[in-house]
Amino acid sequence: MMRLSKENSTYTFSAEHPPALRIRPGETVVFETWDAIDDQIHSDEDSASKIDLSHVNAATGPVYVEGAKPGDTLVAEILDIQPWNWGAALIIPGFGFLQDTIPGPYTKVFQLEPDGTMRFGDKIRLPLKPMIGTIGVAPLEAITTLSSGPHGGNLDTTDIKVGCKVYLPVFVEGALFGVGDVHATMGDGEVCGTGIECGAEVTIRLDLRQDLSIQRPRLESPTEIMTIASSEEGLEAAIRIALQDMIEWLQQDKGLSPEEAYVLVSIAGDVRIGQIVDPAVTVRVAVPKAVFVA
Ligand code: CA
Ligand code: CA
């Protein structure tokens, strides 16, 4: 299996980066990823206000997928996520949803315990729920890995975990895929600005759909289909986009009318928050596959 070391990483999703690896559609790659703070924090005494913010949220890549052309869809199937045996959660001054009332700095380093969990003091035990924060392709204009958009990016969506397929629109030849910012666990919203940030080894199969053209990221888990939208204008704007995308998807794939699709999302689907702390907030709309009997 092909491997890509974390020395091959970038801080932007951009068509300007030369490919670190070339693969054929359907091939599987093991990506070594930095933690989102580039290994700058090792103990509770390392202040979150000392972090060099020009070296955060690295994405390992880019991977050039042979034959990928604008208008195609790249399918990244998450086969495995192996986080490091430690990670850190932070309150970085100037970040976080409550930055005005709980500004930090605050650092908490977590170690993996023999029982496979992490402890937060004596009273709190955290099961690991590894997920990918940042995953995307090169957009037409370069964008920081800290933000998100139609190309994916810093989506911080808890459903991007093992078993999930991430569908990404291709904007440039080769797609130029990158991935990073793994969390040992994170809650919807990522309110303080981080999950338990950790490096990882992530195994991803990259395939190409030339019969499918999408505008924004979609997810398919074993049990649900999801649309994802990002907006710098806030949650309502993002929800509107994700909802419209889902209604369109249900019309095209399931033959529903707009009204039927709208009602189905209302009675069986969920609107979920990805994160509300990055430059663009992310939301997703999920519909369970089990409702479709034919
Ligand atoms: Ca993130
Ligand atoms: Ca993160």
Short mmCIF file of N, CA, C and O in Angstrom, two decimals, residues 223-281:
data_model
loop_
_atom_site.label_atom_id
_atom_site.label_comp_id
_atom_site.label_asym_id
_atom_site.label_seq_id
_atom_site.Cartn_x
_atom_site.Cartn_y
_atom_site.Cartn_z
N THR A 223 -25.29 4.24 7.24
CA THR A 223 -26.71 4.37 7.57
C THR A 223 -27.37 5.65 7.05
O THR A 223 -28.60 5.76 7.11
N GLU A 224 -26.59 6.63 6.59
CA GLU A 224 -27.19 7.92 6.23
C GLU A 224 -26.55 8.50 4.97
O GLU A 224 -25.39 8.22 4.66
N ILE A 225 -27.32 9.38 4.30
CA ILE A 225 -26.74 10.27 3.29
C ILE A 225 -26.77 11.69 3.86
O ILE A 225 -27.68 12.04 4.61
N MET A 226 -25.74 12.47 3.51
CA MET A 226 -25.63 13.80 4.10
C MET A 226 -25.13 14.81 3.08
O MET A 226 -24.28 14.49 2.25
N THR A 227 -25.64 16.04 3.18
CA THR A 227 -25.06 17.16 2.45
C THR A 227 -24.35 18.05 3.46
O THR A 227 -24.78 18.14 4.62
N ILE A 228 -23.26 18.69 3.03
CA ILE A 228 -22.49 19.57 3.92
C ILE A 228 -22.39 20.93 3.26
O ILE A 228 -22.10 21.03 2.07
N ALA A 229 -22.62 21.99 4.03
CA ALA A 229 -22.42 23.34 3.51
C ALA A 229 -21.63 24.17 4.52
O ALA A 229 -21.74 23.98 5.73
N SER A 230 -20.83 25.11 4.00
CA SER A 230 -20.05 26.04 4.81
C SER A 230 -20.48 27.45 4.46
O SER A 230 -20.82 27.73 3.31
N SER A 231 -20.47 28.34 5.45
CA SER A 231 -20.77 29.74 5.15
C SER A 231 -20.05 30.65 6.13
O SER A 231 -19.96 30.35 7.32
N GLU A 232 -19.56 31.77 5.61
CA GLU A 232 -18.98 32.80 6.48
C GLU A 232 -20.09 33.71 7.01
O GLU A 232 -19.83 34.60 7.80
N GLU A 233 -21.31 33.49 6.55
CA GLU A 233 -22.43 34.33 6.99
C GLU A 233 -23.24 33.70 8.09
O GLU A 233 -24.31 34.21 8.44
N GLY A 234 -22.77 32.60 8.64
CA GLY A 234 -23.43 32.05 9.81
C GLY A 234 -24.26 30.82 9.54
O GLY A 234 -24.39 30.35 8.41
N LEU A 235 -24.81 30.30 10.64
CA LEU A 235 -25.49 29.01 10.60
C LEU A 235 -26.70 29.01 9.67
O LEU A 235 -26.92 28.05 8.93
N GLU A 236 -27.51 30.06 9.73
CA GLU A 236 -28.74 30.06 8.92
C GLU A 236 -28.41 29.96 7.44
O GLU A 236 -29.08 29.24 6.69
N ALA A 237 -27.40 30.72 7.02
CA ALA A 237 -27.01 30.69 5.60
C ALA A 237 -26.51 29.29 5.23
O ALA A 237 -26.85 28.76 4.16
N ALA A 238 -25.73 28.68 6.11
CA ALA A 238 -25.18 27.35 5.82
C ALA A 238 -26.31 26.30 5.78
O ALA A 238 -26.33 25.43 4.91
N ILE A 239 -27.24 26.40 6.72
CA ILE A 239 -28.35 25.44 6.76
C ILE A 239 -29.18 25.52 5.48
O ILE A 239 -29.55 24.50 4.90
N ARG A 240 -29.43 26.73 5.04
CA ARG A 240 -30.22 26.91 3.81
C ARG A 240 -29.56 26.19 2.63
O ARG A 240 -30.22 25.49 1.86
N ILE A 241 -28.25 26.32 2.50
CA ILE A 241 -27.54 25.69 1.38
C ILE A 241 -27.58 24.16 1.50
O ILE A 241 -27.90 23.45 0.53
N ALA A 242 -27.28 23.65 2.70
CA ALA A 242 -27.24 22.18 2.88
C ALA A 242 -28.62 21.58 2.65
O ALA A 242 -28.75 20.48 2.10
N LEU A 243 -29.64 22.30 3.09
CA LEU A 243 -31.01 21.82 2.93
C LEU A 243 -31.41 21.79 1.46
O LEU A 243 -31.98 20.81 0.96
N GLN A 244 -31.10 22.86 0.75
CA GLN A 244 -31.43 22.90 -0.68
C GLN A 244 -30.68 21.81 -1.44
O GLN A 244 -31.24 21.17 -2.33
N ASP A 245 -29.41 21.58 -1.07
CA ASP A 245 -28.64 20.51 -1.72
C ASP A 245 -29.29 19.15 -1.49
O ASP A 245 -29.35 18.31 -2.40
N MET A 246 -29.74 18.91 -0.25
CA MET A 246 -30.36 17.62 0.05
C MET A 246 -31.67 17.46 -0.72
O MET A 246 -31.95 16.38 -1.28
N ILE A 247 -32.46 18.52 -0.79
CA ILE A 247 -33.73 18.44 -1.51
C ILE A 247 -33.49 18.14 -2.99
O ILE A 247 -34.15 17.30 -3.60
N GLU A 248 -32.47 18.77 -3.55
CA GLU A 248 -32.11 18.51 -4.95
C GLU A 248 -31.66 17.05 -5.15
O GLU A 248 -32.05 16.39 -6.11
N TRP A 249 -30.85 16.57 -4.21
CA TRP A 249 -30.35 15.19 -4.27
C TRP A 249 -31.52 14.20 -4.24
O TRP A 249 -31.59 13.26 -5.03
N LEU A 250 -32.47 14.43 -3.34
CA LEU A 250 -33.62 13.53 -3.21
C LEU A 250 -34.51 13.59 -4.45
O LEU A 250 -35.10 12.59 -4.84
N GLN A 251 -34.58 14.74 -5.07
CA GLN A 251 -35.34 14.86 -6.32
C GLN A 251 -34.67 14.03 -7.41
O GLN A 251 -35.32 13.25 -8.10
N GLN A 252 -33.35 14.21 -7.56
CA GLN A 252 -32.63 13.56 -8.65
C GLN A 252 -32.52 12.05 -8.45
O GLN A 252 -32.74 11.27 -9.37
N ASP A 253 -32.18 11.63 -7.23
CA ASP A 253 -31.89 10.20 -7.00
C ASP A 253 -33.11 9.39 -6.64
O ASP A 253 -33.18 8.21 -6.93
N LYS A 254 -34.08 10.02 -5.97
CA LYS A 254 -35.23 9.26 -5.47
C LYS A 254 -36.53 9.64 -6.16
O LYS A 254 -37.58 9.10 -5.84
N GLY A 255 -36.46 10.62 -7.07
CA GLY A 255 -37.65 10.99 -7.82
C GLY A 255 -38.72 11.70 -6.99
O GLY A 255 -39.90 11.68 -7.36
N LEU A 256 -38.32 12.31 -5.88
CA LEU A 256 -39.31 13.02 -5.06
C LEU A 256 -39.56 14.41 -5.63
O LEU A 256 -38.70 15.00 -6.29
N SER A 257 -40.74 14.94 -5.34
CA SER A 257 -41.01 16.35 -5.68
C SER A 257 -40.30 17.21 -4.64
O SER A 257 -39.93 16.73 -3.55
N PRO A 258 -40.11 18.50 -4.94
CA PRO A 258 -39.48 19.37 -3.93
C PRO A 258 -40.24 19.34 -2.61
O PRO A 258 -39.62 19.31 -1.53
N GLU A 259 -41.57 19.33 -2.69
CA GLU A 259 -42.37 19.32 -1.46
C GLU A 259 -42.16 18.02 -0.68
O GLU A 259 -42.02 18.03 0.55
N GLU A 260 -42.15 16.89 -1.40
CA GLU A 260 -41.96 15.60 -0.72
C GLU A 260 -40.57 15.53 -0.07
O GLU A 260 -40.43 15.05 1.06
N ALA A 261 -39.56 16.03 -0.79
CA ALA A 261 -38.20 15.99 -0.24
C ALA A 261 -38.08 16.88 1.00
O ALA A 261 -37.47 16.49 2.00
N TYR A 262 -38.68 18.05 0.93
CA TYR A 262 -38.67 19.02 2.04
C TYR A 262 -39.32 18.40 3.28
O TYR A 262 -38.79 18.43 4.39
N VAL A 263 -40.48 17.77 3.07
CA VAL A 263 -41.20 17.15 4.19
C VAL A 263 -40.41 15.95 4.73
O VAL A 263 -40.31 15.77 5.95
N LEU A 264 -39.79 15.16 3.84
CA LEU A 264 -39.03 14.00 4.32
C LEU A 264 -37.88 14.43 5.23
O LEU A 264 -37.66 13.83 6.29
N VAL A 265 -37.16 15.49 4.83
CA VAL A 265 -36.07 15.97 5.69
C VAL A 265 -36.63 16.42 7.04
O VAL A 265 -36.05 16.17 8.10
N SER A 266 -37.80 17.02 7.01
CA SER A 266 -38.40 17.54 8.23
C SER A 266 -38.86 16.43 9.17
O SER A 266 -38.74 16.55 10.38
N ILE A 267 -39.35 15.34 8.61
CA ILE A 267 -39.93 14.29 9.48
C ILE A 267 -38.95 13.17 9.80
O ILE A 267 -39.12 12.47 10.79
N ALA A 268 -37.90 13.00 8.98
CA ALA A 268 -36.98 11.88 9.22
C ALA A 268 -35.51 12.29 9.26
O ALA A 268 -34.66 11.50 9.67
N GLY A 269 -35.20 13.50 8.81
CA GLY A 269 -33.80 13.91 8.72
C GLY A 269 -33.37 14.75 9.91
O GLY A 269 -34.16 15.03 10.81
N ASP A 270 -32.10 15.11 9.90
CA ASP A 270 -31.53 15.95 10.96
C ASP A 270 -30.73 17.08 10.34
O ASP A 270 -30.01 16.86 9.36
N VAL A 271 -30.81 18.25 10.95
CA VAL A 271 -29.86 19.32 10.66
C VAL A 271 -28.86 19.30 11.82
O VAL A 271 -29.24 19.43 12.97
N ARG A 272 -27.59 19.09 11.49
CA ARG A 272 -26.56 19.00 12.54
C ARG A 272 -25.47 20.05 12.32
O ARG A 272 -25.13 20.35 11.17
N ILE A 273 -24.93 20.52 13.42
CA ILE A 273 -23.85 21.50 13.34
C ILE A 273 -22.52 20.77 13.25
O ILE A 273 -22.27 19.84 14.02
N GLY A 274 -21.69 21.15 12.27
CA GLY A 274 -20.32 20.65 12.22
C GLY A 274 -19.50 21.41 13.25
O GLY A 274 -19.20 20.91 14.32
N GLN A 275 -19.19 22.67 12.88
CA GLN A 275 -18.49 23.51 13.85
C GLN A 275 -18.94 24.96 13.69
O GLN A 275 -19.41 25.36 12.62
N ILE A 276 -18.81 25.72 14.78
CA ILE A 276 -19.24 27.12 14.77
C ILE A 276 -18.09 28.02 15.20
O ILE A 276 -18.29 29.07 15.78
N VAL A 277 -16.85 27.59 14.91
CA VAL A 277 -15.68 28.33 15.40
C VAL A 277 -14.66 28.68 14.32
O VAL A 277 -13.77 29.48 14.55
N ASP A 278 -14.76 28.07 13.15
CA ASP A 278 -13.81 28.35 12.08
C ASP A 278 -14.29 29.56 11.26
O ASP A 278 -15.41 30.02 11.46
N PRO A 279 -13.45 30.07 10.33
CA PRO A 279 -13.87 31.25 9.55
C PRO A 279 -15.21 31.06 8.85
O PRO A 279 -16.00 31.99 8.74
N ALA A 280 -15.48 29.84 8.36
CA ALA A 280 -16.80 29.53 7.81
C ALA A 280 -17.40 28.43 8.68
O ALA A 280 -16.73 27.43 8.96
N VAL A 281 -18.63 28.59 9.14
CA VAL A 281 -19.26 27.54 9.94
C VAL A 281 -19.71 26.41 9.01
O VAL A 281 -19.94 26.63 7.82
#
